[in-house]
Amino acid sequence: MTTHHRRAVVVGAGIAGLATALRLDRADWEVLVVERAAGRRSGGYAVTFAGQGYDAAERLGVLPRLAERHITPDRMDYVRPDGRTRFSVPGPTVRAMMGSRSLNILRGDIEDVLYTAVTDAASGRVEIRFGSGIADVRQDPDGVDVTLDDGTVERAALLVGADGLHSTTRRLVFGPEEDVRLDLDHMVGVFMLDQVPDGVEPGVTASLTDTGRTLAVVSVGPERAVAFFGYRTDHPQDELAEGPRVALPRAYGDMGWVAPQVLAQLDGAESVYFDTISQMVVDRWSRGRVVLLGDAAWCVTLFAGYGSSLAVAGADALGSALERHPDDLPTALHEWEAEIRPEAERKQQLGRQVKGLYAPADPFRLWLRDLPLRLASFRPVSALLQRRLQLTS
Ligand SMILES: Cc1cc2nc3c(=O)[nH]c(=O)nc-3n(C[C@H](O)[C@H](O)[C@H](O)COP(=O)(O)OP(=O)(O)OC[C@H]3O[C@@H](n4cnc5c(N)ncnc54)[C@H](O)[C@@H]3O)c2cc1C
């Protein structure tokens, strides 16, 4: 047996990378995680965590910790440009609509829980190296050599590219991003607000959608709020090149409501997430000893609302496949992909269908989009939902 047998290099310490490290450790692998960022990130946006990812988190034993971070707004307000409320959905109804096996949680909090689980693991076989990216990948029949930015070469049996939408692993091994990227003609911008804008009550999530754009102030706990921008564009790559400080004021400068107050906080924001909403359409997720996982492989997008769930589910399934076939990597990777691909493709399909409804370009679609929420805010429907789910109002 060679020294790198059952040793994996994982690129990226996001949700996909950390879940992979945790699961491979359980499967008795030695894991090195390399993360380009200098240190841990926190906060970010709130995500719905449900379905296969929820089940996988339960198996991984991290569900109780995740559940502690669950947040729900006291109320969701849908407003008009002058700030008047069009309709509201009360907190208990929001919870009822989410269902019981589902969490609303900050992306950074999922990472936090996974990171703690990885570093607390009794095995001590996982190393996480921050400030380190990959520069080159060479494979031979016995292993893979991963050259890091600092010139160090790490040899392993498996390389997992969990380095997100703009994956370097994918570019180095599978080809240019442009060949697999499907832009959904929308941009997303998110940043943490220092001050909840006047006119939005603390604990309340408020949003305004007009033709082709949405601005939301999302409550992520007491006195904590995130600004969310999602808008349609025919030129996503140009918007990306211009950056949030140019693109967001241009897209939202005339929106009214709290847009001026939110935009005023853009310059001082600690970090701004700004990207195109794009899917990755990769026909095979592994080449030899290199496998892609999470947004690097499929990126179902926020339109599908399932990327973090699928990242954890994918990591768990990878560990199981490697356990089933400890000495047959091709079969393990083949079975793993056959298990995950149908769900990933279903969610990609959903993402493509939902994109027009997210920041609707015409008033009819806007009305259609709001209909279920309007119904949920209607007292008899809301009371029915709460009775059905045994919630008290
Ligand atoms: C606004 C928004 C809302 C969303 N809502 C939901 C939702 O409701 N439900 C849901 O399930 N999902 C949601 N998602 C999707 C979810 O956040 C992602 O699918 C999930 O976080 C993907 O994780 P990842 O680990 O694959 O990628 P990432 O989070 O992008 O992590 C990749 C990591 O790799 C690192 N990295 C990158 N390049 C390199 C390199 N060359 N070398 C080393 N490290 C590198 C990065 O620094 C990063 O830490 C949403 C996404 C957005 C943007």
Tab-separated table of C-alpha atoms and ligand atoms in Angstrom:
chain	number	residue	atom	x	y	z
A	1	MET	CA	0.000	0.000	0.000
A	2	THR	CA	1.373	3.444	-0.930
A	3	THR	CA	1.404	6.305	1.571
A	4	HIS	CA	-1.209	8.320	-0.308
A	5	HIS	CA	-3.743	5.477	-0.353
A	6	ARG	CA	-6.956	6.870	1.231
A	7	ARG	CA	-5.590	10.382	1.294
A	8	ALA	CA	-7.672	13.156	-0.295
A	9	VAL	CA	-6.969	16.780	-1.101
A	10	VAL	CA	-10.141	18.893	-0.956
A	11	VAL	CA	-10.031	22.318	-2.607
A	12	GLY	CA	-12.288	24.836	-0.858
A	13	ALA	CA	-13.510	25.114	2.729
A	14	GLY	CA	-17.076	26.125	1.874
A	15	ILE	CA	-20.092	23.981	2.707
A	16	ALA	CA	-19.208	21.361	0.072
A	17	GLY	CA	-15.521	21.127	1.055
A	18	LEU	CA	-16.081	20.968	4.816
A	19	ALA	CA	-18.915	18.422	4.503
A	20	THR	CA	-16.636	16.321	2.285
A	21	ALA	CA	-13.791	16.529	4.810
A	22	LEU	CA	-16.130	15.472	7.619
A	23	ARG	CA	-17.594	12.545	5.684
A	24	LEU	CA	-14.257	11.296	4.310
A	25	ASP	CA	-12.794	11.413	7.799
A	26	ARG	CA	-15.651	9.180	8.942
A	27	ALA	CA	-14.832	6.867	6.033
A	28	ASP	CA	-11.297	6.605	7.415
A	29	TRP	CA	-9.544	8.870	4.933
A	30	GLU	CA	-6.797	11.345	5.688
A	31	VAL	CA	-7.856	14.749	4.351
A	32	LEU	CA	-6.053	17.979	3.488
A	33	VAL	CA	-8.385	20.923	2.820
A	34	VAL	CA	-6.822	23.882	1.020
A	35	GLU	CA	-8.738	27.162	1.155
A	36	ARG	CA	-7.710	30.231	-0.810
A	37	ALA	CA	-9.165	32.709	1.702
A	38	ALA	CA	-6.885	33.799	4.531
A	39	GLY	CA	-9.363	32.697	7.196
A	40	ARG	CA	-12.899	31.679	7.998
A	41	ARG	CA	-15.757	33.644	6.461
A	42	SER	CA	-18.952	34.240	8.370
A	43	GLY	CA	-22.448	35.584	7.848
A	44	GLY	CA	-23.521	35.857	4.241
A	45	TYR	CA	-27.066	35.215	3.210
A	46	ALA	CA	-29.780	33.040	4.711
A	47	VAL	CA	-30.440	29.763	2.929
A	48	THR	CA	-33.146	27.147	3.135
A	49	PHE	CA	-31.599	23.869	4.177
A	50	ALA	CA	-33.855	20.897	3.513
A	51	GLY	CA	-34.424	17.668	1.601
A	52	GLN	CA	-31.509	15.323	0.995
A	53	GLY	CA	-29.070	17.731	2.685
A	54	TYR	CA	-31.174	17.731	5.852
A	55	ASP	CA	-31.200	13.915	5.888
A	56	ALA	CA	-27.431	13.834	5.280
A	57	ALA	CA	-26.792	16.348	8.081
A	58	GLU	CA	-28.781	14.097	10.385
A	59	ARG	CA	-26.599	11.113	9.437
A	60	LEU	CA	-23.455	13.204	9.920
A	61	GLY	CA	-24.647	14.145	13.420
A	62	VAL	CA	-24.562	17.913	12.803
A	63	LEU	CA	-28.304	18.517	12.656
A	64	PRO	CA	-28.786	19.567	16.328
A	65	ARG	CA	-26.042	22.201	15.944
A	66	LEU	CA	-27.576	23.445	12.697
A	67	ALA	CA	-31.038	23.575	14.270
A	68	GLU	CA	-29.661	25.867	17.015
A	69	ARG	CA	-28.827	28.418	14.279
A	70	HIS	CA	-32.262	28.295	12.653
A	71	ILE	CA	-33.742	31.760	12.158
A	72	THR	CA	-37.159	32.891	11.029
A	73	PRO	CA	-38.363	36.444	10.566
A	74	ASP	CA	-41.098	37.766	12.869
A	75	ARG	CA	-42.942	38.805	9.717
A	76	MET	CA	-42.394	39.172	5.990
A	77	ASP	CA	-43.569	42.452	4.484
A	78	TYR	CA	-44.048	42.966	0.765
A	79	VAL	CA	-43.913	46.703	0.161
A	80	ARG	CA	-44.672	49.290	-2.513
A	81	PRO	CA	-42.077	51.778	-3.772
A	82	ASP	CA	-43.497	54.411	-1.377
A	83	GLY	CA	-42.879	52.021	1.542
A	84	ARG	CA	-46.530	51.168	2.208
A	85	THR	CA	-47.092	47.459	2.837
A	86	ARG	CA	-48.876	45.577	0.047
A	87	PHE	CA	-49.312	42.504	2.258
A	88	SER	CA	-47.590	40.715	5.129
A	89	VAL	CA	-47.007	37.085	5.994
A	90	PRO	CA	-46.781	36.452	9.761
A	91	GLY	CA	-43.810	34.529	11.214
A	92	PRO	CA	-45.805	31.389	12.218
A	93	THR	CA	-47.130	31.156	8.660
A	94	VAL	CA	-43.610	31.477	7.240
A	95	ARG	CA	-42.549	28.613	9.500
A	96	ALA	CA	-45.608	26.584	8.501
A	97	MET	CA	-44.846	27.106	4.814
A	98	MET	CA	-41.268	25.879	5.313
A	99	GLY	CA	-42.335	22.504	6.659
A	100	SER	CA	-40.853	20.644	9.608
A	101	ARG	CA	-37.695	19.094	8.102
A	102	SER	CA	-36.305	22.368	6.859
A	103	LEU	CA	-34.086	25.084	8.316
A	104	ASN	CA	-33.544	28.725	7.457
A	105	ILE	CA	-29.925	29.393	8.297
A	106	LEU	CA	-27.025	31.670	7.389
A	107	ARG	CA	-24.622	30.135	4.887
A	108	GLY	CA	-21.759	31.084	7.211
A	109	ASP	CA	-23.454	29.310	10.125
A	110	ILE	CA	-23.607	26.032	8.160
A	111	GLU	CA	-19.874	26.405	7.464
A	112	ASP	CA	-19.279	27.193	11.117
A	113	VAL	CA	-21.051	24.049	12.334
A	114	LEU	CA	-19.233	21.865	9.778
A	115	TYR	CA	-15.885	23.472	10.585
A	116	THR	CA	-16.350	22.792	14.316
A	117	ALA	CA	-17.358	19.187	13.601
A	118	VAL	CA	-14.266	18.697	11.397
A	119	THR	CA	-11.822	20.259	13.847
A	120	ASP	CA	-13.405	18.434	16.818
A	121	ALA	CA	-13.128	15.089	15.043
A	122	ALA	CA	-11.248	12.749	17.313
A	123	SER	CA	-9.227	11.237	14.459
A	124	GLY	CA	-7.071	14.354	13.983
A	125	ARG	CA	-6.630	13.307	10.360
A	126	VAL	CA	-8.065	16.452	8.761
A	127	GLU	CA	-5.789	19.412	8.108
A	128	ILE	CA	-7.270	22.708	6.928
A	129	ARG	CA	-4.755	25.050	5.299
A	130	PHE	CA	-5.964	28.628	4.777
A	131	GLY	CA	-4.399	31.057	2.317
A	132	SER	CA	-3.625	28.222	-0.059
A	133	GLY	CA	-4.975	27.597	-3.553
A	134	ILE	CA	-4.139	25.159	-6.321
A	135	ALA	CA	-1.934	25.862	-9.306
A	136	ASP	CA	-1.616	22.564	-11.142
A	137	VAL	CA	-2.923	18.992	-11.215
A	138	ARG	CA	-1.128	15.925	-12.657
A	139	GLN	CA	-2.570	12.422	-12.575
A	140	ASP	CA	-0.995	9.015	-13.085
A	141	PRO	CA	-2.427	5.535	-12.559
A	142	ASP	CA	-1.377	5.477	-8.899
A	143	GLY	CA	-2.276	8.926	-7.684
A	144	VAL	CA	-2.726	12.621	-8.260
A	145	ASP	CA	-0.126	15.339	-7.656
A	146	VAL	CA	-1.646	18.650	-6.631
A	147	THR	CA	0.665	21.652	-6.868
A	148	LEU	CA	-0.328	24.433	-4.503
A	149	ASP	CA	0.224	28.186	-5.009
A	150	ASP	CA	3.382	28.119	-2.900
A	151	GLY	CA	4.892	25.358	-5.063
A	152	THR	CA	4.296	22.540	-2.552
A	153	VAL	CA	3.195	19.292	-4.196
A	154	GLU	CA	0.645	17.145	-2.347
A	155	ARG	CA	0.130	13.569	-3.483
A	156	ALA	CA	-3.213	11.901	-2.900
A	157	ALA	CA	-5.514	9.155	-4.135
A	158	LEU	CA	-8.357	11.622	-4.733
A	159	LEU	CA	-8.716	15.333	-5.461
A	160	VAL	CA	-12.095	16.892	-4.666
A	161	GLY	CA	-12.781	20.241	-6.349
A	162	ALA	CA	-15.199	21.947	-3.965
A	163	ASP	CA	-14.039	25.423	-4.957
A	164	GLY	CA	-17.364	26.907	-5.989
A	165	LEU	CA	-18.884	28.479	-9.072
A	166	HIS	CA	-15.579	29.755	-10.482
A	167	SER	CA	-13.681	26.553	-9.636
A	168	THR	CA	-9.982	26.465	-10.472
A	169	THR	CA	-9.976	22.665	-10.177
A	170	ARG	CA	-12.633	22.500	-12.879
A	171	ARG	CA	-10.696	24.853	-15.136
A	172	LEU	CA	-7.439	22.927	-14.706
A	173	VAL	CA	-8.913	19.456	-15.231
A	174	PHE	CA	-12.199	19.845	-17.132
A	175	GLY	CA	-11.621	22.956	-19.256
A	176	PRO	CA	-12.612	26.633	-19.396
A	177	GLU	CA	-15.551	27.934	-17.356
A	178	GLU	CA	-17.163	29.493	-20.460
A	179	ASP	CA	-17.665	26.001	-21.923
A	180	VAL	CA	-19.886	24.837	-19.042
A	181	ARG	CA	-21.427	28.023	-17.657
A	182	LEU	CA	-25.084	28.732	-18.326
A	183	ASP	CA	-25.889	32.326	-17.336
A	184	LEU	CA	-29.467	32.782	-16.157
A	185	ASP	CA	-29.421	36.511	-17.021
A	186	HIS	CA	-29.615	37.742	-13.434
A	187	MET	CA	-27.169	39.208	-10.933
A	188	VAL	CA	-27.149	38.790	-7.183
A	189	GLY	CA	-25.614	41.108	-4.609
A	190	VAL	CA	-25.597	40.552	-0.859
A	191	PHE	CA	-24.010	42.358	2.044
A	192	MET	CA	-24.448	42.687	5.789
A	193	LEU	CA	-26.033	45.949	6.893
A	194	ASP	CA	-24.516	47.926	9.746
A	195	GLN	CA	-27.859	49.592	10.322
A	196	VAL	CA	-31.343	48.271	9.666
A	197	PRO	CA	-32.876	51.002	7.439
A	198	ASP	CA	-35.572	53.297	8.848
A	199	GLY	CA	-38.938	51.966	7.849
A	200	VAL	CA	-37.984	48.293	8.310
A	201	GLU	CA	-38.755	47.012	11.791
A	202	PRO	CA	-35.995	44.908	13.395
A	203	GLY	CA	-36.807	41.213	13.017
A	204	VAL	CA	-38.902	41.834	9.906
A	205	THR	CA	-37.890	40.788	6.405
A	206	ALA	CA	-39.148	43.306	3.882
A	207	SER	CA	-38.904	43.241	0.117
A	208	LEU	CA	-39.860	45.224	-2.910
A	209	THR	CA	-40.057	43.704	-6.364
A	210	ASP	CA	-40.756	45.763	-9.428
A	211	THR	CA	-40.099	44.972	-13.027
A	212	GLY	CA	-36.957	42.910	-13.260
A	213	ARG	CA	-35.496	43.641	-9.836
A	214	THR	CA	-35.915	42.764	-6.174
A	215	LEU	CA	-34.459	44.457	-3.120
A	216	ALA	CA	-34.892	42.754	0.230
A	217	VAL	CA	-33.793	43.624	3.730
A	218	VAL	CA	-33.568	40.180	5.269
A	219	SER	CA	-33.705	39.811	9.035
A	220	VAL	CA	-31.051	37.343	10.191
A	221	GLY	CA	-31.599	37.642	13.915
A	222	PRO	CA	-32.167	40.416	16.431
A	223	GLU	CA	-30.780	43.707	15.061
A	224	ARG	CA	-28.993	41.846	12.255
A	225	ALA	CA	-30.017	42.289	8.643
A	226	VAL	CA	-28.667	41.547	5.209
A	227	ALA	CA	-29.315	43.513	2.029
A	228	PHE	CA	-30.235	41.325	-0.917
A	229	PHE	CA	-30.292	42.511	-4.543
A	230	GLY	CA	-31.437	40.313	-7.414
A	231	TYR	CA	-31.981	41.795	-10.839
A	232	ARG	CA	-32.350	40.876	-14.493
A	233	THR	CA	-29.760	41.824	-17.082
A	234	ASP	CA	-28.956	40.884	-20.663
A	235	HIS	CA	-25.237	41.379	-19.979
A	236	PRO	CA	-24.332	39.494	-16.797
A	237	GLN	CA	-20.611	39.220	-17.553
A	238	ASP	CA	-20.332	42.996	-18.181
A	239	GLU	CA	-22.124	43.719	-14.893
A	240	LEU	CA	-19.747	41.331	-13.127
A	241	ALA	CA	-16.725	43.073	-14.624
A	242	GLU	CA	-18.018	46.472	-13.456
A	243	GLY	CA	-18.500	45.256	-9.903
A	244	PRO	CA	-21.178	45.943	-7.279
A	245	ARG	CA	-20.204	49.539	-6.519
A	246	VAL	CA	-20.988	50.555	-10.090
A	247	ALA	CA	-23.674	48.052	-11.058
A	248	LEU	CA	-25.927	48.139	-7.972
A	249	PRO	CA	-26.389	51.941	-7.764
A	250	ARG	CA	-27.119	51.959	-11.499
A	251	ALA	CA	-29.717	49.182	-11.234
A	252	TYR	CA	-31.371	50.430	-8.020
A	253	GLY	CA	-30.703	54.181	-7.895
A	254	ASP	CA	-34.280	55.038	-8.898
A	255	MET	CA	-36.074	52.302	-6.958
A	256	GLY	CA	-37.298	54.344	-4.017
A	257	TRP	CA	-38.272	52.777	-0.655
A	258	VAL	CA	-35.114	52.063	1.420
A	259	ALA	CA	-32.868	51.619	-1.647
A	260	PRO	CA	-30.989	54.937	-1.062
A	261	GLN	CA	-30.320	54.032	2.609
A	262	VAL	CA	-29.128	50.551	1.671
A	263	LEU	CA	-26.946	51.756	-1.206
A	264	ALA	CA	-25.386	54.348	1.118
A	265	GLN	CA	-23.997	51.440	3.190
A	266	LEU	CA	-22.436	49.726	0.177
A	267	ASP	CA	-19.105	51.555	0.301
A	268	GLY	CA	-18.525	50.796	3.976
A	269	ALA	CA	-19.629	47.157	3.745
A	270	GLU	CA	-17.010	44.706	4.970
A	271	SER	CA	-17.500	42.324	2.079
A	272	VAL	CA	-19.974	42.319	-0.763
A	273	TYR	CA	-21.014	39.118	-2.488
A	274	PHE	CA	-21.718	39.970	-6.128
A	275	ASP	CA	-21.975	37.465	-8.935
A	276	THR	CA	-23.905	36.306	-11.945
A	277	ILE	CA	-26.599	33.708	-11.345
A	278	SER	CA	-25.188	30.862	-13.394
A	279	GLN	CA	-25.464	27.117	-13.524
A	280	MET	CA	-22.650	24.715	-14.312
A	281	VAL	CA	-23.568	22.139	-16.897
A	282	VAL	CA	-20.753	19.588	-16.715
A	283	ASP	CA	-21.413	16.306	-18.495
A	284	ARG	CA	-19.252	14.210	-16.129
A	285	TRP	CA	-18.204	15.242	-12.646
A	286	SER	CA	-15.083	13.116	-12.427
A	287	ARG	CA	-12.001	12.647	-14.540
A	288	GLY	CA	-9.769	9.897	-13.226
A	289	ARG	CA	-8.932	10.770	-9.628
A	290	VAL	CA	-10.437	14.248	-9.710
A	291	VAL	CA	-14.061	14.839	-8.770
A	292	LEU	CA	-16.106	18.053	-8.610
A	293	LEU	CA	-18.650	18.580	-5.853
A	294	GLY	CA	-21.047	21.401	-4.889
A	295	ASP	CA	-21.334	24.603	-6.925
A	296	ALA	CA	-18.138	23.666	-8.803
A	297	ALA	CA	-19.983	20.678	-10.270
A	298	TRP	CA	-23.609	21.727	-10.689
A	299	CYS	CA	-24.450	25.094	-9.093
A	300	VAL	CA	-28.226	24.803	-9.137
A	301	THR	CA	-28.387	28.535	-8.172
A	302	LEU	CA	-30.400	30.434	-5.609
A	303	PHE	CA	-33.421	30.152	-7.908
A	304	ALA	CA	-33.565	26.478	-6.926
A	305	GLY	CA	-32.748	27.266	-3.265
A	306	TYR	CA	-31.017	23.928	-2.809
A	307	GLY	CA	-27.260	24.370	-3.378
A	308	SER	CA	-26.102	24.022	0.212
A	309	SER	CA	-28.429	21.074	0.796
A	310	LEU	CA	-27.133	19.329	-2.305
A	311	ALA	CA	-23.520	20.057	-1.318
A	312	VAL	CA	-23.963	18.241	2.003
A	313	ALA	CA	-25.966	15.425	0.382
A	314	GLY	CA	-23.294	15.054	-2.309
A	315	ALA	CA	-20.493	14.892	0.264
A	316	ASP	CA	-22.323	12.280	2.301
A	317	ALA	CA	-23.038	10.163	-0.778
A	318	LEU	CA	-19.395	10.392	-1.869
A	319	GLY	CA	-18.217	9.049	1.496
A	320	SER	CA	-20.710	6.181	1.293
A	321	ALA	CA	-19.653	5.271	-2.257
A	322	LEU	CA	-15.977	5.243	-1.237
A	323	GLU	CA	-16.828	2.998	1.702
A	324	ARG	CA	-18.694	0.597	-0.580
A	325	HIS	CA	-15.742	0.413	-2.995
A	326	PRO	CA	-12.585	1.054	-0.949
A	327	ASP	CA	-10.314	-0.346	-3.676
A	328	ASP	CA	-12.198	0.683	-6.789
A	329	LEU	CA	-12.267	4.454	-7.226
A	330	PRO	CA	-13.793	4.476	-10.751
A	331	THR	CA	-16.776	2.403	-9.605
A	332	ALA	CA	-17.218	4.506	-6.461
A	333	LEU	CA	-17.224	7.757	-8.465
A	334	HIS	CA	-19.521	6.292	-11.105
A	335	GLU	CA	-22.080	5.129	-8.510
A	336	TRP	CA	-21.838	8.416	-6.644
A	337	GLU	CA	-22.604	10.429	-9.770
A	338	ALA	CA	-25.497	8.143	-10.736
A	339	GLU	CA	-26.997	8.752	-7.294
A	340	ILE	CA	-26.646	12.556	-7.182
A	341	ARG	CA	-27.083	13.623	-10.816
A	342	PRO	CA	-30.869	13.093	-11.123
A	343	GLU	CA	-31.584	15.380	-8.140
A	344	ALA	CA	-29.025	17.979	-9.287
A	345	GLU	CA	-30.538	18.050	-12.785
A	346	ARG	CA	-34.084	18.293	-11.386
A	347	LYS	CA	-33.032	21.280	-9.295
A	348	GLN	CA	-31.235	22.890	-12.234
A	349	GLN	CA	-34.405	22.514	-14.262
A	350	LEU	CA	-36.391	24.114	-11.429
A	351	GLY	CA	-33.875	26.968	-11.274
A	352	ARG	CA	-34.323	27.661	-14.974
A	353	GLN	CA	-38.117	27.622	-14.621
A	354	VAL	CA	-38.148	29.899	-11.584
A	355	LYS	CA	-35.751	32.521	-12.950
A	356	GLY	CA	-38.446	34.571	-14.663
A	357	LEU	CA	-40.594	34.623	-11.555
A	358	TYR	CA	-37.850	35.731	-9.194
A	359	ALA	CA	-37.518	39.300	-10.384
A	360	PRO	CA	-40.390	39.279	-12.829
A	361	ALA	CA	-40.077	41.325	-15.964
A	362	ASP	CA	-43.805	41.918	-16.386
A	363	PRO	CA	-46.618	42.895	-14.000
A	364	PHE	CA	-48.699	39.757	-14.628
A	365	ARG	CA	-45.825	37.500	-13.605
A	366	LEU	CA	-45.267	39.678	-10.570
A	367	TRP	CA	-48.896	39.188	-9.542
A	368	LEU	CA	-48.642	35.455	-10.209
A	369	ARG	CA	-45.486	35.165	-8.160
A	370	ASP	CA	-47.036	36.837	-5.158
A	371	LEU	CA	-50.277	34.893	-5.268
A	372	PRO	CA	-49.323	32.017	-2.914
A	373	LEU	CA	-47.844	34.454	-0.429
A	374	ARG	CA	-50.855	36.725	-0.636
A	375	LEU	CA	-53.079	33.733	0.056
A	376	ALA	CA	-50.871	32.736	2.986
A	377	SER	CA	-51.257	36.220	4.435
A	378	PHE	CA	-55.042	35.953	4.167
A	379	ARG	CA	-56.188	35.185	7.721
A	380	PRO	CA	-58.347	32.081	7.113
A	381	VAL	CA	-55.603	30.455	4.991
A	382	SER	CA	-52.937	31.355	7.505
A	383	ALA	CA	-55.072	29.962	10.369
A	384	LEU	CA	-55.667	26.774	8.379
A	385	LEU	CA	-51.939	26.327	7.738
A	386	GLN	CA	-51.176	26.823	11.389
A	387	ARG	CA	-53.869	24.352	12.519
A	388	ARG	CA	-52.651	21.794	9.992
A	389	LEU	CA	-49.108	22.091	11.298
A	390	GLN	CA	-50.209	22.379	14.905
A	391	LEU	CA	-48.783	25.830	15.371
A	392	THR	CA	-50.323	28.366	17.668
A	393	SER	CA	-50.932	31.824	16.331
B	1	LIG	C1	-27.954	34.705	-2.517
B	1	LIG	C2	-27.899	33.216	-2.459
B	1	LIG	C3	-28.957	32.508	-1.879
B	1	LIG	C4	-28.914	31.132	-1.802
B	1	LIG	N1	-29.947	30.465	-1.228
B	1	LIG	C5	-29.887	29.124	-1.056
B	1	LIG	C6	-30.930	28.411	-0.392
B	1	LIG	O1	-31.972	28.960	-0.007
B	1	LIG	N2	-30.772	27.073	-0.180
B	1	LIG	C7	-29.640	26.410	-0.562
B	1	LIG	O2	-29.531	25.202	-0.294
B	1	LIG	N3	-28.647	27.053	-1.231
B	1	LIG	C8	-28.749	28.385	-1.483
B	1	LIG	N4	-27.746	29.046	-2.146
B	1	LIG	C9	-26.606	28.267	-2.696
B	1	LIG	C10	-25.571	27.913	-1.654
B	1	LIG	O3	-25.146	29.025	-0.933
B	1	LIG	C11	-24.392	27.296	-2.395
B	1	LIG	O4	-24.852	26.319	-3.282
B	1	LIG	C12	-23.442	26.637	-1.438
B	1	LIG	O5	-22.968	27.541	-0.473
B	1	LIG	C13	-22.291	26.087	-2.271
B	1	LIG	O6	-21.227	25.790	-1.533
B	1	LIG	P1	-19.840	25.361	-2.166
B	1	LIG	O7	-19.052	24.923	-0.987
B	1	LIG	O8	-20.048	24.424	-3.295
B	1	LIG	O9	-19.211	26.676	-2.845
B	1	LIG	P2	-18.679	28.017	-2.165
B	1	LIG	O10	-19.519	28.441	-1.040
B	1	LIG	O11	-18.481	28.974	-3.281
B	1	LIG	O12	-17.262	27.619	-1.545
B	1	LIG	C14	-16.107	27.473	-2.327
B	1	LIG	C15	-14.882	27.684	-1.456
B	1	LIG	O13	-13.718	27.424	-2.231
B	1	LIG	C16	-12.780	28.459	-2.040
B	1	LIG	N5	-11.962	28.536	-3.263
B	1	LIG	C17	-12.317	29.031	-4.461
B	1	LIG	N6	-11.310	28.891	-5.339
B	1	LIG	C18	-10.295	28.282	-4.658
B	1	LIG	C19	-8.983	27.868	-5.033
B	1	LIG	N7	-8.530	28.044	-6.263
B	1	LIG	N8	-8.215	27.285	-4.105
B	1	LIG	C20	-8.672	27.108	-2.831
B	1	LIG	N9	-9.910	27.477	-2.432
B	1	LIG	C21	-10.704	28.059	-3.331
B	1	LIG	C22	-13.621	29.685	-1.786
B	1	LIG	O14	-12.899	30.686	-1.106
B	1	LIG	C23	-14.750	29.106	-0.937
B	1	LIG	O15	-14.454	29.087	0.424
B	1	LIG	C24	-27.784	30.439	-2.310
B	1	LIG	C25	-26.734	31.127	-2.907
B	1	LIG	C26	-26.801	32.510	-3.012
B	1	LIG	C27	-25.676	33.239	-3.678
